CSV table of C-alpha atoms and ligand atoms in Angstrom, one decimal:
chain,number,residue,atom,x,y,z
A,232,UNK,CA,23.0,-56.6,25.8
A,233,UNK,CA,26.2,-56.8,22.5
A,234,UNK,CA,24.8,-57.7,19.4
A,235,UNK,CA,26.6,-61.3,19.8
A,236,UNK,CA,25.7,-61.9,23.0
A,237,UNK,CA,21.2,-61.1,22.2
A,238,UNK,CA,22.2,-63.5,18.8
A,239,UNK,CA,23.5,-65.9,21.4
A,240,UNK,CA,20.5,-65.8,24.0
A,241,UNK,CA,18.2,-66.8,19.9
A,242,UNK,CA,20.1,-69.0,19.4
A,243,UNK,CA,19.0,-70.7,22.5
A,244,UNK,CA,16.1,-69.8,22.0
A,245,UNK,CA,15.5,-71.6,18.4
A,246,UNK,CA,17.7,-74.3,20.1
A,247,UNK,CA,15.0,-74.8,23.1
A,248,UNK,CA,12.6,-75.1,20.7
A,249,UNK,CA,13.6,-77.6,19.0
A,250,UNK,CA,14.4,-80.0,21.9
A,251,UNK,CA,10.7,-79.1,23.1
A,252,UNK,CA,9.0,-80.4,19.6
A,253,UNK,CA,12.1,-83.5,19.3
A,254,UNK,CA,11.4,-84.8,23.2
A,255,UNK,CA,7.3,-84.5,22.2
A,256,UNK,CA,7.9,-87.0,20.2
A,257,UNK,CA,8.8,-89.4,23.0
A,258,UNK,CA,4.8,-91.0,23.5
A,259,UNK,CA,3.4,-93.6,24.7
A,260,UNK,CA,0.4,-92.6,22.6
A,261,UNK,CA,1.2,-92.2,18.9
A,262,UNK,CA,0.0,-89.0,17.9
A,263,UNK,CA,-0.4,-87.4,21.3
A,264,UNK,CA,1.9,-86.0,24.4
A,265,UNK,CA,1.5,-88.2,26.2
A,266,UNK,CA,4.2,-89.7,28.7
A,267,UNK,CA,3.7,-90.3,32.4
A,268,UNK,CA,5.6,-91.7,35.1
A,269,UNK,CA,10.0,-94.1,33.7
A,270,UNK,CA,6.8,-95.2,31.0
A,271,UNK,CA,9.0,-96.4,28.1
A,272,UNK,CA,8.9,-93.5,26.4
A,273,UNK,CA,11.0,-91.7,29.1
A,274,UNK,CA,14.1,-94.2,27.7
A,275,UNK,CA,14.6,-91.3,24.8
A,276,UNK,CA,13.8,-88.3,26.5
A,277,UNK,CA,16.7,-89.5,28.8
A,278,UNK,CA,19.4,-90.2,26.0
A,279,UNK,CA,18.1,-87.0,24.5
A,280,UNK,CA,18.5,-85.4,27.4
A,281,UNK,CA,21.4,-86.6,28.4
A,282,UNK,CA,23.4,-85.7,25.3
A,283,UNK,CA,22.3,-82.2,26.3
A,284,UNK,CA,23.1,-81.8,29.0
A,285,UNK,CA,26.5,-83.3,28.2
A,286,UNK,CA,27.7,-80.9,25.7
A,287,UNK,CA,26.0,-77.9,27.4
A,288,UNK,CA,29.4,-79.3,29.8
A,289,UNK,CA,26.9,-81.1,32.9
A,290,UNK,CA,28.1,-83.9,34.6
A,291,UNK,CA,25.4,-86.6,34.3
A,292,UNK,CA,23.4,-89.1,37.0
A,293,UNK,CA,19.7,-90.4,36.4
A,294,UNK,CA,18.8,-91.1,40.7
A,295,UNK,CA,16.7,-93.4,42.3
A,296,UNK,CA,13.4,-91.4,41.9
A,297,UNK,CA,13.8,-91.0,37.9
A,298,UNK,CA,15.3,-88.0,38.1
A,299,UNK,CA,17.1,-86.5,35.0
A,300,UNK,CA,20.5,-84.6,37.1
A,301,UNK,CA,23.3,-83.0,35.4
A,302,UNK,CA,26.1,-80.3,37.5
A,303,UNK,CA,28.7,-78.4,37.0
A,304,UNK,CA,30.8,-76.7,38.9
A,305,UNK,CA,33.7,-77.4,41.3
A,306,UNK,CA,31.9,-79.3,43.7
A,307,UNK,CA,33.7,-76.9,46.0
A,308,UNK,CA,31.1,-74.9,45.9
A,309,UNK,CA,26.8,-73.9,46.4
A,310,UNK,CA,25.0,-76.1,44.4
A,311,UNK,CA,21.9,-74.3,41.8
A,312,UNK,CA,19.3,-76.5,40.7
A,313,UNK,CA,17.7,-75.4,38.3
A,314,UNK,CA,14.6,-77.7,36.8
A,315,UNK,CA,10.9,-78.8,35.7
A,316,UNK,CA,9.3,-82.1,34.5
A,317,UNK,CA,10.3,-84.8,32.3
A,318,UNK,CA,6.2,-85.8,32.8
A,319,UNK,CA,3.7,-84.7,30.7
A,320,UNK,CA,-0.9,-84.8,31.6
A,321,UNK,CA,-2.5,-87.5,29.1
A,322,UNK,CA,-2.9,-85.5,24.9
A,323,UNK,CA,-0.3,-83.1,26.3
A,324,UNK,CA,1.4,-79.8,24.8
A,325,UNK,CA,5.3,-79.9,25.1
A,326,UNK,CA,6.3,-77.1,27.0
A,327,UNK,CA,4.2,-78.0,30.4
A,328,UNK,CA,7.6,-78.2,32.1
A,329,UNK,CA,9.8,-79.4,29.6
A,330,UNK,CA,9.9,-76.1,28.2
A,331,UNK,CA,12.4,-75.7,31.3
A,332,UNK,CA,14.5,-78.1,31.6
A,333,UNK,CA,16.0,-77.2,28.0
A,334,UNK,CA,16.0,-74.1,29.5
A,335,UNK,CA,17.7,-74.7,32.4
A,336,UNK,CA,20.6,-76.7,29.9
A,337,UNK,CA,20.3,-74.0,28.2
A,338,UNK,CA,20.8,-71.4,31.5
A,339,UNK,CA,24.5,-73.8,32.1
A,340,UNK,CA,25.8,-73.4,28.8
A,341,UNK,CA,25.4,-70.0,28.2
A,342,UNK,CA,27.0,-69.5,32.5
A,343,UNK,CA,30.0,-71.0,32.4
A,344,UNK,CA,33.0,-69.9,35.2
A,345,UNK,CA,30.3,-69.1,37.5
A,346,UNK,CA,31.0,-69.2,40.9
A,347,UNK,CA,29.0,-71.4,42.3
A,348,UNK,CA,27.8,-74.8,40.8
A,349,UNK,CA,23.7,-75.8,39.0
A,350,UNK,CA,22.9,-78.5,39.0
A,351,UNK,CA,19.6,-79.6,36.3
A,352,UNK,CA,17.7,-81.6,37.5
A,353,UNK,CA,14.7,-82.8,35.3
A,354,UNK,CA,12.3,-84.4,37.4
A,355,UNK,CA,10.1,-87.3,36.8
A,356,UNK,CA,6.9,-86.8,37.8
A,357,UNK,CA,5.4,-83.9,38.7
A,358,UNK,CA,2.0,-84.6,37.3
A,359,UNK,CA,0.2,-87.3,38.8
A,360,UNK,CA,-1.4,-89.2,36.5
A,361,UNK,CA,-0.1,-92.3,36.2
A,362,UNK,CA,0.6,-93.5,40.5
A,363,UNK,CA,-2.8,-90.0,41.4
A,364,UNK,CA,0.0,-88.7,43.4
A,365,UNK,CA,1.6,-86.2,42.4
A,366,UNK,CA,5.6,-85.1,42.8
A,367,UNK,CA,7.4,-88.2,43.6
A,368,UNK,CA,10.4,-86.7,42.1
A,369,UNK,CA,10.7,-83.6,44.1
A,370,UNK,CA,10.4,-85.1,46.9
A,371,UNK,CA,12.7,-87.4,46.2
A,372,UNK,CA,15.3,-84.3,45.9
A,373,UNK,CA,14.3,-83.1,48.8
A,374,UNK,CA,14.0,-85.8,51.0
A,375,UNK,CA,10.8,-87.4,51.6
A,376,UNK,CA,9.5,-90.1,48.8
A,377,UNK,CA,8.5,-91.4,52.0
A,378,UNK,CA,7.0,-95.9,51.4
A,379,UNK,CA,4.0,-95.1,50.9
A,380,UNK,CA,3.7,-93.4,47.8
A,381,UNK,CA,6.4,-95.9,47.2
A,382,UNK,CA,4.1,-98.5,47.3
A,383,UNK,CA,0.8,-96.7,45.5
A,384,UNK,CA,-0.3,-99.0,42.6
A,385,UNK,CA,-1.3,-97.7,39.4
A,386,UNK,CA,-4.1,-99.4,36.7
A,387,UNK,CA,-2.1,-102.0,35.8
A,388,UNK,CA,-1.5,-103.0,39.8
A,389,UNK,CA,2.0,-102.0,39.4
A,390,UNK,CA,3.7,-100.0,42.3
A,391,UNK,CA,5.9,-97.2,41.9
A,392,UNK,CA,9.0,-99.1,43.7
A,393,UNK,CA,7.9,-101.6,40.7
A,394,UNK,CA,7.9,-98.8,37.1
A,395,UNK,CA,11.5,-98.3,39.6
A,396,UNK,CA,12.8,-102.2,38.7
A,397,UNK,CA,11.4,-102.2,35.6
A,398,UNK,CA,12.6,-98.8,34.3
A,399,UNK,CA,16.3,-100.1,35.7
A,400,UNK,CA,17.0,-98.1,38.4
A,401,UNK,CA,17.1,-99.4,42.2
A,402,UNK,CA,14.7,-98.3,44.5
A,403,UNK,CA,16.6,-98.8,47.0
A,404,UNK,CA,19.5,-95.5,46.4
A,405,UNK,CA,16.2,-92.8,47.1
A,406,UNK,CA,18.3,-91.8,50.3
A,407,UNK,CA,21.0,-91.1,47.8
A,408,UNK,CA,19.0,-88.2,45.3
A,409,UNK,CA,18.8,-85.8,48.4
A,410,UNK,CA,20.1,-82.6,47.8
A,411,UNK,CA,22.6,-82.6,49.4
A,412,UNK,CA,23.7,-79.6,52.2
A,413,UNK,CA,25.0,-76.8,49.5
A,414,UNK,CA,22.1,-76.6,47.8
A,415,UNK,CA,21.6,-72.4,47.7
A,416,UNK,CA,18.1,-72.9,46.4
A,417,UNK,CA,16.4,-74.2,43.3
A,418,UNK,CA,15.3,-71.4,40.7
A,419,UNK,CA,11.8,-73.0,37.9
A,420,UNK,CA,11.2,-71.6,35.0
A,421,UNK,CA,7.4,-72.7,33.4
A,422,UNK,CA,4.4,-71.5,31.1
A,423,UNK,CA,2.4,-70.6,33.1
A,424,UNK,CA,-0.6,-72.2,31.6
A,425,UNK,CA,-3.7,-69.4,31.7
A,426,UNK,CA,-4.1,-65.7,30.4
A,427,UNK,CA,-2.7,-63.8,32.5
A,428,UNK,CA,0.7,-62.6,30.8
A,429,UNK,CA,-1.3,-62.8,27.9
A,430,UNK,CA,-3.7,-60.1,28.9
A,431,UNK,CA,-1.7,-57.4,30.3
A,432,UNK,CA,0.9,-58.1,27.1
A,433,UNK,CA,3.7,-58.7,28.5
A,434,UNK,CA,6.8,-61.5,27.8
A,435,UNK,CA,7.3,-62.9,31.8
A,436,UNK,CA,6.1,-62.7,35.3
A,437,UNK,CA,7.2,-63.8,38.7
A,438,UNK,CA,6.4,-65.7,40.6
A,439,UNK,CA,5.1,-65.2,44.1
A,440,UNK,CA,3.3,-67.7,45.4
A,441,UNK,CA,1.2,-71.0,44.2
A,442,UNK,CA,-1.7,-72.1,45.1
A,443,UNK,CA,-3.2,-74.6,47.0
A,444,UNK,CA,-4.7,-78.0,46.1
A,445,UNK,CA,-6.9,-80.9,47.7
A,446,UNK,CA,-7.2,-83.6,44.9
A,447,UNK,CA,-10.0,-87.0,46.0
A,448,UNK,CA,-10.9,-89.8,44.0
A,449,UNK,CA,-14.8,-90.7,44.5
A,450,UNK,CA,-16.6,-94.2,44.6
A,451,UNK,CA,-20.4,-93.6,44.0
A,452,UNK,CA,-21.5,-96.9,44.5
A,453,UNK,CA,-25.2,-97.9,43.2
A,454,UNK,CA,-26.7,-100.6,42.1
A,455,UNK,CA,-26.7,-101.8,38.3
A,456,UNK,CA,-30.0,-103.5,36.3
A,457,UNK,CA,-31.2,-103.9,32.8
A,458,UNK,CA,-31.7,-100.3,30.8
A,459,UNK,CA,-35.1,-101.3,29.7
A,460,UNK,CA,-36.9,-103.0,32.4
A,461,UNK,CA,-35.8,-101.7,35.7
A,462,UNK,CA,-38.7,-98.4,35.9
A,463,UNK,CA,-37.3,-95.3,36.9
A,464,UNK,CA,-38.6,-95.3,40.6
A,465,UNK,CA,-36.7,-98.5,41.6
A,466,UNK,CA,-33.6,-97.4,40.1
A,467,UNK,CA,-30.0,-96.9,41.9
A,468,UNK,CA,-27.5,-95.3,39.3
A,469,UNK,CA,-24.3,-93.9,40.2
A,470,UNK,CA,-23.9,-92.5,37.5
A,471,UNK,CA,-26.7,-90.3,36.9
A,472,UNK,CA,-25.8,-89.9,40.4
A,473,UNK,CA,-22.4,-88.4,39.5
A,474,UNK,CA,-23.7,-85.7,37.6
A,475,UNK,CA,-26.3,-84.6,40.2
A,476,UNK,CA,-23.2,-83.8,42.1
A,477,UNK,CA,-20.6,-82.6,39.9
A,478,UNK,CA,-23.0,-80.0,38.4
A,479,UNK,CA,-23.9,-78.8,41.8
A,480,UNK,CA,-19.1,-78.8,41.7
A,481,UNK,CA,-19.4,-76.3,39.3
A,482,UNK,CA,-22.3,-74.7,40.4
A,483,UNK,CA,-20.5,-74.3,44.1
A,484,UNK,CA,-17.1,-73.2,42.5
A,485,UNK,CA,-18.5,-69.7,40.6
A,486,UNK,CA,-20.4,-68.4,44.1
A,487,UNK,CA,-17.0,-68.2,45.6
A,488,UNK,CA,-14.5,-66.0,44.4
A,489,UNK,CA,-11.9,-67.5,42.6
A,490,UNK,CA,-12.1,-70.9,43.3
A,491,UNK,CA,-11.6,-73.1,41.4
A,492,UNK,CA,-12.9,-77.0,41.1
A,493,UNK,CA,-13.2,-79.5,38.3
A,494,UNK,CA,-14.2,-83.0,38.1
A,495,UNK,CA,-11.9,-84.2,35.3
A,496,UNK,CA,-11.8,-88.0,36.1
A,497,UNK,CA,-15.1,-90.1,35.5
A,498,UNK,CA,-15.3,-93.5,34.8
A,499,UNK,CA,-19.0,-95.9,35.5
A,500,UNK,CA,-19.1,-99.7,35.6
A,501,UNK,CA,-19.4,-102.3,34.0
A,502,UNK,CA,-19.7,-99.5,30.3
A,503,UNK,CA,-22.4,-100.8,28.9
A,504,UNK,CA,-25.0,-98.4,27.5
A,505,UNK,CA,-27.3,-101.5,27.9
A,506,UNK,CA,-26.3,-101.5,31.9
A,507,UNK,CA,-27.9,-98.6,34.8
A,508,UNK,CA,-23.7,-98.6,36.2
A,509,UNK,CA,-23.5,-99.3,39.3
A,510,UNK,CA,-20.5,-98.1,40.4
A,511,UNK,CA,-18.4,-94.8,39.6
A,512,UNK,CA,-15.2,-93.1,39.8
A,513,UNK,CA,-14.8,-89.3,40.3
A,514,UNK,CA,-12.2,-87.6,40.5
A,515,UNK,CA,-12.2,-84.0,42.5
A,516,UNK,CA,-9.5,-80.4,41.8
A,517,UNK,CA,-10.1,-78.3,43.9
A,518,UNK,CA,-7.5,-74.8,44.5
A,519,UNK,CA,-7.9,-70.8,46.5
A,520,UNK,CA,-4.9,-69.2,46.9
A,521,UNK,CA,-6.5,-69.1,50.8
A,522,UNK,CA,-6.2,-72.2,52.4
A,523,UNK,CA,-8.7,-72.1,54.3
A,524,UNK,CA,-11.7,-71.6,51.8
A,525,UNK,CA,-9.9,-74.4,49.7
A,526,UNK,CA,-10.4,-76.8,52.7
A,527,UNK,CA,-13.2,-75.2,53.4
A,528,UNK,CA,-14.8,-75.4,49.9
A,529,UNK,CA,-13.1,-79.0,49.9
A,530,UNK,CA,-15.2,-79.8,52.4
A,531,UNK,CA,-19.0,-78.5,51.4
A,532,UNK,CA,-18.4,-79.8,47.9
A,533,UNK,CA,-18.1,-83.8,49.6
A,534,UNK,CA,-21.0,-83.3,52.1
A,535,UNK,CA,-22.7,-82.7,49.0
A,536,UNK,CA,-21.8,-86.1,47.3
A,537,UNK,CA,-23.2,-87.4,50.2
A,538,UNK,CA,-27.2,-85.8,50.2
A,539,UNK,CA,-26.8,-86.3,46.8
A,540,UNK,CA,-26.3,-90.4,47.4
A,541,UNK,CA,-28.2,-90.6,50.3
A,542,UNK,CA,-31.4,-88.9,48.5
A,543,UNK,CA,-30.5,-91.2,45.3
A,544,UNK,CA,-30.5,-94.4,47.8
A,545,UNK,CA,-26.0,-95.0,46.4
A,546,UNK,CA,-23.2,-95.1,49.0
A,547,UNK,CA,-21.0,-92.5,47.7
A,548,UNK,CA,-16.9,-93.0,49.9
A,549,UNK,CA,-13.8,-91.4,48.9
A,550,UNK,CA,-9.8,-90.9,49.1
A,551,UNK,CA,-7.5,-87.8,49.7
A,552,UNK,CA,-5.4,-87.8,47.5
A,553,UNK,CA,-3.8,-84.5,48.0
A,554,UNK,CA,-3.3,-82.3,49.9
A,555,UNK,CA,-1.2,-79.5,49.4
A,556,UNK,CA,-1.3,-75.4,50.5
A,557,UNK,CA,-0.5,-72.7,49.2
A,558,UNK,CA,3.9,-72.3,48.9
A,559,UNK,CA,5.3,-68.6,49.0
A,560,UNK,CA,8.0,-67.8,46.9
A,561,UNK,CA,11.2,-67.2,48.7
A,562,UNK,CA,10.7,-63.7,49.2
A,563,UNK,CA,14.4,-62.5,48.4
A,564,UNK,CA,15.2,-64.5,45.4
A,565,UNK,CA,11.8,-62.9,43.9
A,566,UNK,CA,13.0,-59.5,44.6
A,567,UNK,CA,16.4,-60.6,42.6
A,568,UNK,CA,14.6,-62.4,40.1
A,569,UNK,CA,12.2,-59.8,39.4
A,570,UNK,CA,15.6,-57.1,39.2
A,571,UNK,CA,16.8,-59.6,36.8
A,572,UNK,CA,13.8,-59.2,34.9
A,573,UNK,CA,14.3,-55.5,35.2
A,574,UNK,CA,17.9,-55.2,34.0
A,575,UNK,CA,16.7,-57.9,30.6
A,576,UNK,CA,14.7,-55.3,29.7
A,577,UNK,CA,11.4,-56.4,30.5
A,578,UNK,CA,8.7,-55.8,32.9
A,579,UNK,CA,8.9,-58.2,35.6
A,580,UNK,CA,4.7,-58.8,36.2
A,581,UNK,CA,4.0,-60.3,40.0
A,582,UNK,CA,2.2,-62.6,40.0
A,583,UNK,CA,0.1,-65.9,42.3
A,584,UNK,CA,0.3,-69.1,40.0
A,585,UNK,CA,-3.2,-71.3,40.0
A,586,UNK,CA,-0.5,-75.1,38.8
A,587,UNK,CA,0.7,-76.4,40.9
A,588,UNK,CA,4.8,-76.6,40.3
A,589,UNK,CA,7.5,-79.0,41.9
A,590,UNK,CA,8.3,-75.5,42.4
A,591,UNK,CA,5.4,-76.3,46.1
A,592,UNK,CA,7.5,-79.5,46.7
A,593,UNK,CA,11.0,-78.2,46.6
A,594,UNK,CA,10.7,-74.9,48.3
A,595,UNK,CA,10.0,-76.6,51.3
A,596,UNK,CA,13.1,-77.7,51.7
A,597,UNK,CA,15.4,-74.6,50.2
A,598,UNK,CA,15.2,-71.2,48.3
A,599,UNK,CA,13.1,-71.4,46.1
A,600,UNK,CA,11.6,-68.5,42.8
A,601,UNK,CA,9.7,-69.1,39.1
A,602,UNK,CA,10.2,-67.0,36.1
A,603,UNK,CA,6.7,-67.2,33.8
A,604,UNK,CA,6.8,-67.9,30.4
A,605,UNK,CA,3.1,-66.4,28.2
A,606,UNK,CA,1.0,-68.8,27.2
A,607,UNK,CA,-0.9,-68.3,23.7
A,608,UNK,CA,-4.4,-68.6,24.0
A,609,UNK,CA,-4.2,-69.2,27.9
A,610,UNK,CA,-3.9,-72.5,26.2
A,611,UNK,CA,-1.7,-75.8,28.6
A,612,UNK,CA,-2.6,-79.5,29.5
A,613,UNK,CA,-3.3,-79.2,25.7
A,614,UNK,CA,-2.3,-80.2,22.3
A,615,UNK,CA,-2.6,-76.9,21.0
A,616,UNK,CA,-0.3,-75.2,24.6
A,617,UNK,CA,3.0,-73.0,22.7
A,618,UNK,CA,5.5,-70.6,23.4
A,619,UNK,CA,6.1,-67.5,21.9
A,620,UNK,CA,9.8,-67.6,20.5
A,621,UNK,CA,10.8,-64.1,21.5
A,622,UNK,CA,9.7,-64.9,24.9
A,623,UNK,CA,11.7,-68.0,25.1
A,624,UNK,CA,14.5,-65.4,23.9
A,625,UNK,CA,13.7,-63.2,27.5
A,626,UNK,CA,13.3,-66.0,29.7
A,627,UNK,CA,17.0,-66.8,29.0
A,628,UNK,CA,17.8,-64.0,29.4
A,629,UNK,CA,16.2,-62.8,33.2
A,630,UNK,CA,17.1,-66.1,34.0
A,631,UNK,CA,21.4,-66.1,33.1
A,632,UNK,CA,20.9,-62.4,34.7
A,633,UNK,CA,19.2,-64.4,38.0
A,634,UNK,CA,21.8,-66.5,38.0
A,635,UNK,CA,24.6,-64.5,37.3
A,636,UNK,CA,23.6,-62.5,40.5
A,637,UNK,CA,23.6,-65.5,42.8
A,638,UNK,CA,26.7,-66.0,42.0
A,639,UNK,CA,27.9,-62.8,42.8
A,640,UNK,CA,25.6,-63.4,46.0
A,641,UNK,CA,27.0,-66.5,47.3
A,642,UNK,CA,30.1,-66.7,45.5
B,1651,HGY,O1,-2.4,-79.6,38.2
B,1651,HGY,C1,-1.3,-78.7,38.0
B,1651,HGY,O2,-1.4,-78.3,38.7
B,1651,HGY,C2,-0.1,-79.0,37.5
B,1651,HGY,O3,0.6,-78.7,36.0
B,1651,HGY,N1,0.6,-80.6,37.2
B,1652,MN,MN1,0.9,-79.7,34.0
B,1653,MN,MN1,4.2,-78.3,35.1
C-alpha cells in the first residue's frame, strides 16, 4: 500500500475511534454507556450516524425496526450489507457493535467507484436487554421479526411496537425493512470480546462460526416471611434456593469442556433486608460450540433447579428467551476474507465466536463473513473495553481489500 493510502487508512482509523467515543456520550445512564432498544439517546446516535453516512456519500433512511441504513451505488447492481449494532448492554464499553457501524461507514467512504452497491446498517437492538429477546433489528432485515416479538413488553409494560411508535416510527412498515433480492451478502467487523487474539499477539481474526446460545428466565417461588421470627427449618427462602442453584450452574459449567453458563440477572422480592425472599427471578445463558452439548447442559441445569426447589419446598418455572443454534459463516466468503487479511499484510487467525452477533441472524438469509479485532485484556461488556488504533487500521485495510475483492467477484 502506498504511503498516501496508509496515511488515509490511519486517518480513517483515528476518525472511527473518535466516532465511537462520540456515540459513547449518548446514554440513558450518565457516567456509563447504557443504550437499549430505541431509547431517547438513540435519536442523538442517529443524528451523528446520519451526518457521517451522508459525508461518506450514502443515502440515509431509518427503517420501521429502528435500523439506520446508508446506501450508495447505482441501485442496479447487487448490494453488500456492512454493519453491526448501535445498542449496548448496561454499563457497556464504547466499541461492542458500534465500531462495526463506524468502520462500515469508513470503508464506504474509502472504497469509491465500486461495481457493487454498499449498504451500511446500524442495527437497533442486538443485545436484547430491554425486551429480553435479542436481534429484532437484524430479524427485520431478513423478514423474521414476528408479531410475538413485537408484542413483548419491557419492565414498564411498553411493547416493542409501542417503543417503535414512541421513537417516531411506524411498525406497520416493518415489511419494508427486509433486504431486497439484490442482497449479495453481509460483512460484520466486531471486537473479539475475548482473550484469544491477544494471547496470540494477533491483530485480526476471521470468524468461521458463532457458537449457539440458549437463554432462559427462571422464577423461584417461596414464602416471604419475617427475618427475625421465622426459624431456619420453617423457611421457604426463594433466594437461598436460587443461590444454591447458581452455585450448581457454575460447578456444572466448570466440569463440561467448552461450556459456558451464566446467571447475570437475579432479582429478589420483596427485596428488604429483614424479609425472607418470597420470589426470585433469574436469567440463565448457556453456550457451547456443539448444539447437542449445549442443549443437554441447559436441560440438566433446569432439572437441577427443579430438584433444589422440590427439596426446599419452593416452586420453580422458566420461559425460554432464546434458542439459537451455532451458525457457520459462509465458507467461500470466509476464504476471501482470510485472503484479504493476508493481502493487507496480517495473519488471519481462524476462530469461532463465543459472543452472539447480528451476523448469526443475517447468515440465515445471505452469505455472511465476520472479521474480529483484538480485545485488549480480553475485556468486553464493561467500561474498560478498548481497541488498539493499529488494529482498527488493520481492520480497515483488510475490510477495504475484502470489499474490493467482492466487487470484482460480483461486478
Ligand atoms: O451476548 C452476546 O453474545 C452478545 O454480546 N450480544
Ligand atoms: Mn454485546
Ligand atoms: Mn456485539
